[in-house]
Short mmCIF file of C-alpha atoms in Angstrom, two decimals:
data_model
loop_
_atom_site.label_atom_id
_atom_site.label_comp_id
_atom_site.label_asym_id
_atom_site.label_seq_id
_atom_site.Cartn_x
_atom_site.Cartn_y
_atom_site.Cartn_z
CA UNK A 90 0.27 134.83 -9.10
CA UNK A 91 1.94 134.29 -5.46
CA UNK A 92 0.57 136.29 -1.87
CA UNK A 93 4.23 137.28 -0.31
CA UNK A 94 3.38 138.16 3.61
CA UNK A 95 6.43 140.01 4.90
CA UNK A 96 8.56 138.13 7.92
CA UNK A 97 9.39 141.33 10.17
CA UNK A 98 11.46 139.31 12.40
CA UNK A 99 13.31 139.76 9.34
CA UNK A 100 12.21 142.44 6.66
CA UNK A 101 12.28 146.27 8.10
CA UNK A 102 14.40 145.42 11.43
CA UNK A 103 16.05 148.93 10.87
CA UNK A 104 12.50 150.13 11.88
CA UNK A 105 11.20 149.30 15.54
CA UNK A 106 8.58 146.94 15.11
CA UNK A 107 5.59 148.21 16.15
CA UNK A 108 7.08 150.50 12.74
CA UNK A 109 7.19 147.13 10.63
CA UNK A 110 4.07 146.90 10.19
CA UNK A 111 3.22 150.01 8.32
CA UNK A 112 6.10 149.65 6.26
CA UNK A 113 5.17 146.38 5.41
CA UNK A 114 1.63 147.72 4.01
CA UNK A 115 2.75 150.60 2.30
CA UNK A 116 5.97 147.68 0.81
CA UNK A 117 2.59 146.61 -0.97
CA UNK A 118 2.74 143.41 1.83
CA UNK A 119 -1.95 142.93 2.53
CA UNK A 120 0.39 140.27 5.32
CA UNK A 121 2.77 139.64 7.72
CA UNK A 122 4.47 136.89 9.87
CA UNK A 123 5.52 136.85 13.41
CA UNK A 124 7.53 133.77 14.95
CA UNK A 125 7.42 136.21 18.80
CA UNK A 126 4.81 138.67 18.82
CA UNK A 127 4.86 137.84 22.60
CA UNK A 128 7.29 140.94 23.78
CA UNK A 129 4.76 142.95 21.59
CA UNK A 130 2.12 141.53 23.44
CA UNK A 131 -0.55 139.53 21.80
CA UNK A 132 -3.29 142.79 21.73
CA UNK A 133 -1.03 144.96 20.95
CA UNK A 134 0.13 142.95 17.88
CA UNK A 135 -3.95 142.15 17.15
CA UNK A 136 -4.01 146.43 17.36
CA UNK A 137 -1.76 147.17 15.08
CA UNK A 138 -2.68 144.75 12.23
CA UNK A 139 -6.65 145.38 12.55
CA UNK A 140 -4.76 149.59 12.22
CA UNK A 141 -2.79 148.99 9.10
CA UNK A 142 -5.69 146.80 6.99
CA UNK A 143 -3.07 143.59 7.39
CA UNK A 144 -3.59 140.17 8.42
CA UNK A 145 -1.60 137.74 10.10
CA UNK A 146 -0.30 134.57 8.31
CA UNK A 147 1.44 132.71 10.43
CA UNK A 148 3.13 133.03 14.38
CA UNK A 149 5.14 130.97 16.26
CA UNK A 150 4.26 129.00 20.27
CA UNK A 151 6.48 130.11 22.33
CA UNK A 152 10.02 128.29 22.21
CA UNK A 153 11.63 128.20 25.41
CA UNK A 154 14.50 130.75 26.04
CA UNK A 155 16.17 132.33 23.34
CA UNK A 156 20.05 132.65 25.68
CA UNK A 157 19.81 129.51 26.35
CA UNK A 158 19.16 127.72 22.17
CA UNK A 159 16.03 126.93 23.54
CA UNK A 160 14.03 126.10 19.90
CA UNK A 161 11.03 124.65 21.59
CA UNK A 162 10.10 121.10 23.18
CA UNK A 163 8.70 119.42 21.12
CA UNK A 164 11.52 115.97 20.80
CA UNK A 165 12.89 116.28 24.16
CA UNK A 166 10.61 113.74 26.41
CA UNK A 167 11.67 115.80 29.60
CA UNK A 168 9.01 118.94 28.30
CA UNK A 169 6.23 117.76 27.62
CA UNK A 170 4.84 119.60 30.30
CA UNK A 171 6.70 123.05 29.18
CA UNK A 172 5.91 121.31 25.10
CA UNK A 173 1.76 121.89 26.15
CA UNK A 174 1.91 125.02 28.27
CA UNK A 175 3.65 126.09 24.74
CA UNK A 176 1.36 124.85 22.36
CA UNK A 177 -1.80 125.71 24.80
CA UNK A 178 -0.16 129.57 24.52
CA UNK A 179 0.84 129.64 20.78
CA UNK A 180 -2.99 128.31 20.16
CA UNK A 181 -4.37 131.64 22.54
CA UNK A 182 -2.06 134.14 21.04
CA UNK A 183 -3.51 132.71 16.90
CA UNK A 184 -6.46 133.38 18.10
CA UNK A 185 -6.49 136.55 19.40
CA UNK A 186 -4.23 137.46 16.31
CA UNK A 187 -6.74 136.12 13.71
CA UNK A 188 -3.02 133.35 12.23
CA UNK A 189 -4.21 130.40 11.23
CA UNK A 190 -1.26 129.22 11.06
CA UNK A 191 0.93 128.29 14.17
CA UNK A 192 4.50 126.78 14.09
CA UNK A 193 5.56 124.68 16.49
CA UNK A 194 9.18 123.50 17.40
CA UNK A 195 10.53 120.07 17.86
CA UNK A 196 13.81 121.59 20.15
CA UNK A 197 17.16 120.83 19.89
CA UNK A 198 18.38 117.65 20.66
CA UNK A 199 20.29 117.44 23.06
CA UNK A 200 23.90 115.64 22.99
CA UNK A 201 24.04 111.33 23.57
CA UNK A 202 19.86 111.58 21.66
CA UNK A 203 19.29 110.95 18.00
CA UNK A 204 16.47 111.52 16.37
CA UNK A 205 15.34 107.48 15.95
CA UNK A 206 15.77 108.19 20.09
CA UNK A 207 13.41 111.19 19.55
CA UNK A 208 11.14 109.71 17.33
CA UNK A 209 8.41 108.90 19.58
CA UNK A 210 7.85 111.28 21.79
CA UNK A 211 7.71 113.67 19.51
CA UNK A 212 5.40 112.03 17.30
CA UNK A 213 2.91 111.17 20.57
CA UNK A 214 3.20 115.38 21.24
CA UNK A 215 2.73 116.38 17.25
CA UNK A 216 -0.34 113.56 17.33
CA UNK A 217 -2.08 116.17 20.81
CA UNK A 218 -0.75 118.97 19.37
CA UNK A 219 -3.00 117.37 16.18
CA UNK A 220 -5.85 117.59 18.21
CA UNK A 221 -6.25 120.78 20.78
CA UNK A 222 -5.18 122.12 16.72
CA UNK A 223 -7.83 120.90 14.72
CA UNK A 224 -10.43 122.07 18.27
CA UNK A 225 -8.97 125.53 17.66
CA UNK A 226 -9.06 125.20 14.25
CA UNK A 227 -6.03 125.78 13.15
CA UNK A 228 -2.85 124.19 11.87
CA UNK A 229 0.20 123.23 13.15
CA UNK A 230 3.29 123.91 11.47
CA UNK A 231 6.34 121.88 10.98
CA UNK A 232 9.79 123.28 9.76
CA UNK A 233 12.46 121.59 8.41
CA UNK A 234 15.33 123.73 9.54
CA UNK A 235 19.01 123.21 8.25
CA UNK A 236 20.70 121.78 11.24
CA UNK A 237 23.79 123.36 9.32
CA UNK A 238 21.99 126.52 10.13
CA UNK A 239 21.15 125.56 13.35
CA UNK A 240 22.60 122.62 14.75
CA UNK A 241 20.67 120.25 16.40
CA UNK A 242 17.46 121.24 15.30
CA UNK A 243 15.71 118.71 15.34
CA UNK A 244 13.82 118.66 12.37
CA UNK A 245 16.02 118.95 10.25
CA UNK A 246 15.52 117.84 6.88
CA UNK A 247 11.77 117.84 4.46
CA UNK A 248 12.15 114.34 3.88
CA UNK A 249 12.51 113.87 7.58
CA UNK A 250 9.31 116.40 7.88
CA UNK A 251 7.75 114.03 5.52
CA UNK A 252 8.21 111.45 7.26
CA UNK A 253 6.53 112.59 10.13
CA UNK A 254 3.56 114.37 8.52
CA UNK A 255 2.27 111.08 7.22
CA UNK A 256 2.88 109.42 10.55
CA UNK A 257 1.68 111.89 12.58
CA UNK A 258 -1.28 111.33 10.27
CA UNK A 259 -3.44 114.39 10.73
CA UNK A 260 -4.62 116.81 8.84
CA UNK A 261 -4.12 119.23 11.32
CA UNK A 262 -0.04 119.47 10.66
CA UNK A 263 1.15 120.90 8.60
CA UNK A 264 4.72 121.81 6.91
CA UNK A 265 6.55 125.14 6.51
CA UNK A 266 8.66 124.98 3.58
CA UNK A 267 11.40 126.83 3.53
CA UNK A 268 13.13 127.38 0.06
CA UNK A 269 16.24 128.83 1.58
CA UNK A 270 16.98 125.33 4.15
CA UNK A 271 15.64 122.72 1.33
CA UNK A 272 18.86 124.32 -1.01
CA UNK A 273 20.95 124.07 1.79
CA UNK A 274 20.33 120.12 1.85
CA UNK A 275 20.50 119.91 -1.96
CA UNK A 276 17.62 119.53 -2.43
CA UNK A 277 15.09 120.12 -6.00
CA UNK A 278 13.41 122.74 -4.57
CA UNK A 279 10.25 122.57 -7.74
CA UNK A 280 10.11 118.56 -7.86
CA UNK A 281 9.34 118.42 -3.92
CA UNK A 282 6.85 120.86 -3.59
CA UNK A 283 5.43 118.53 -6.67
CA UNK A 284 5.55 116.02 -4.85
CA UNK A 285 4.27 117.17 -1.40
CA UNK A 286 2.47 119.88 -1.89
CA UNK A 287 -0.49 118.63 -0.72
CA UNK A 288 1.08 119.29 2.97
CA UNK A 289 2.77 122.67 2.42
CA UNK A 290 0.50 125.19 4.14
CA UNK A 291 2.52 128.01 4.17
CA UNK A 292 6.32 128.74 1.81
CA UNK A 293 9.10 130.48 3.55
CA UNK A 294 11.82 132.47 0.84
CA UNK A 295 15.38 133.72 0.62
CA UNK A 296 17.87 133.16 -2.70
CA UNK A 297 20.68 130.82 -1.30
CA UNK A 298 23.22 130.66 -1.11
CA UNK A 299 23.46 134.11 1.40
CA UNK A 300 19.86 134.03 2.10
CA UNK A 301 19.32 137.11 1.22
CA UNK A 302 16.37 138.49 -1.27
CA UNK A 303 16.25 137.00 -4.63
CA UNK A 304 17.94 137.72 -7.30
CA UNK A 305 20.49 137.73 -4.99
CA UNK A 306 22.33 133.95 -4.61
CA UNK A 307 21.40 131.40 -7.34
CA UNK A 308 17.61 130.02 -7.04
CA UNK A 309 15.92 130.42 -9.72
CA UNK A 310 12.75 132.17 -8.72
CA UNK A 311 11.37 132.49 -12.40
CA UNK A 312 10.52 129.19 -11.88
CA UNK A 313 9.69 128.50 -8.53
CA UNK A 314 7.29 131.04 -8.60
CA UNK A 315 5.62 129.71 -12.66
CA UNK A 316 5.48 126.28 -9.85
CA UNK A 317 3.20 127.41 -7.06
CA UNK A 318 1.34 128.97 -9.86
CA UNK A 319 0.56 126.18 -12.29
CA UNK A 320 0.09 123.99 -8.95
CA UNK A 321 -2.66 126.44 -7.78
CA UNK A 322 -0.84 127.00 -4.64
CA UNK A 323 -3.16 128.57 -2.32
CA UNK A 324 -0.83 129.91 0.13
CA UNK A 325 1.07 132.88 1.76
CA UNK A 326 4.89 132.92 0.42
CA UNK A 327 7.05 134.55 3.64
CA UNK A 328 9.76 136.53 2.91
CA UNK A 329 11.78 135.89 5.90
CA UNK A 330 15.49 137.39 4.24
CA UNK A 331 18.62 138.98 5.09
CA UNK A 332 17.83 142.17 3.32
CA UNK A 333 21.17 143.25 1.43
CA UNK A 334 20.24 147.30 2.76
CA UNK A 335 17.27 148.92 3.18
CA UNK A 336 14.48 146.70 3.20
CA UNK A 337 12.08 148.76 1.14
CA UNK A 338 15.46 148.93 -1.39
CA UNK A 339 15.72 145.17 -1.79
CA UNK A 340 12.03 144.80 -2.97
CA UNK A 341 12.60 145.46 -6.26
CA UNK A 342 12.06 141.21 -7.38
CA UNK A 343 9.37 141.74 -5.83
CA UNK A 344 7.62 144.94 -8.39
CA UNK A 345 6.14 142.37 -10.88
CA UNK A 346 4.25 140.36 -9.21
CA UNK A 347 2.39 142.34 -6.94
CA UNK A 348 1.14 144.37 -9.68
CA UNK A 349 0.85 141.40 -12.20
#
């Protein structure tokens, strides 16, 4: 059955970040993920993992100034130096923390720019990143995030992410498949995962609509998890949802999988 990791940017947010590690462990998780360990400090993040016996599956490379709406630099021709600095910082953080996966955010399209017009820049940057990731022994992740959720997000659709990964052509660049964002795009998630499992290194879940815990919306998680088992998915499933109440009270759906 699936192995679940707690996204500490979404779960247990009723607690300070440092206390979420122990809360995740006590809830039955064996691993966590967080896109932004940097304010806490990568050494402190690593030490909290060690003290709670947790692993960390994935972090993100620094994505820029959140107050300015920045979400990475990879598609932005004028920000190549920022992209390379971010990627190097992310790889170093992943090394310290022990995370095998690094999410490389693409950026937000600037006014007047198109996905087609930015493609060469994005692919060239990710080809460079693939070499850096390979040398570091870390897998870089491309996550398609629906532009209905994040307007202007460059990699906005799972099909587009699959095209880009094929064009980059490196085993060091794989997909982070988010069930919620795919459902926003009306993707047949069972068929897509079946067709693209060889390029998917990490999965995140939330129900749709609403983006809360499984069972709060319309998605068939029983069928989804059965598919993952049938195709021998070896990665983790990240719980990146907005709890409808106290986090611990929303985890009933997971009990049968934790104790299977």
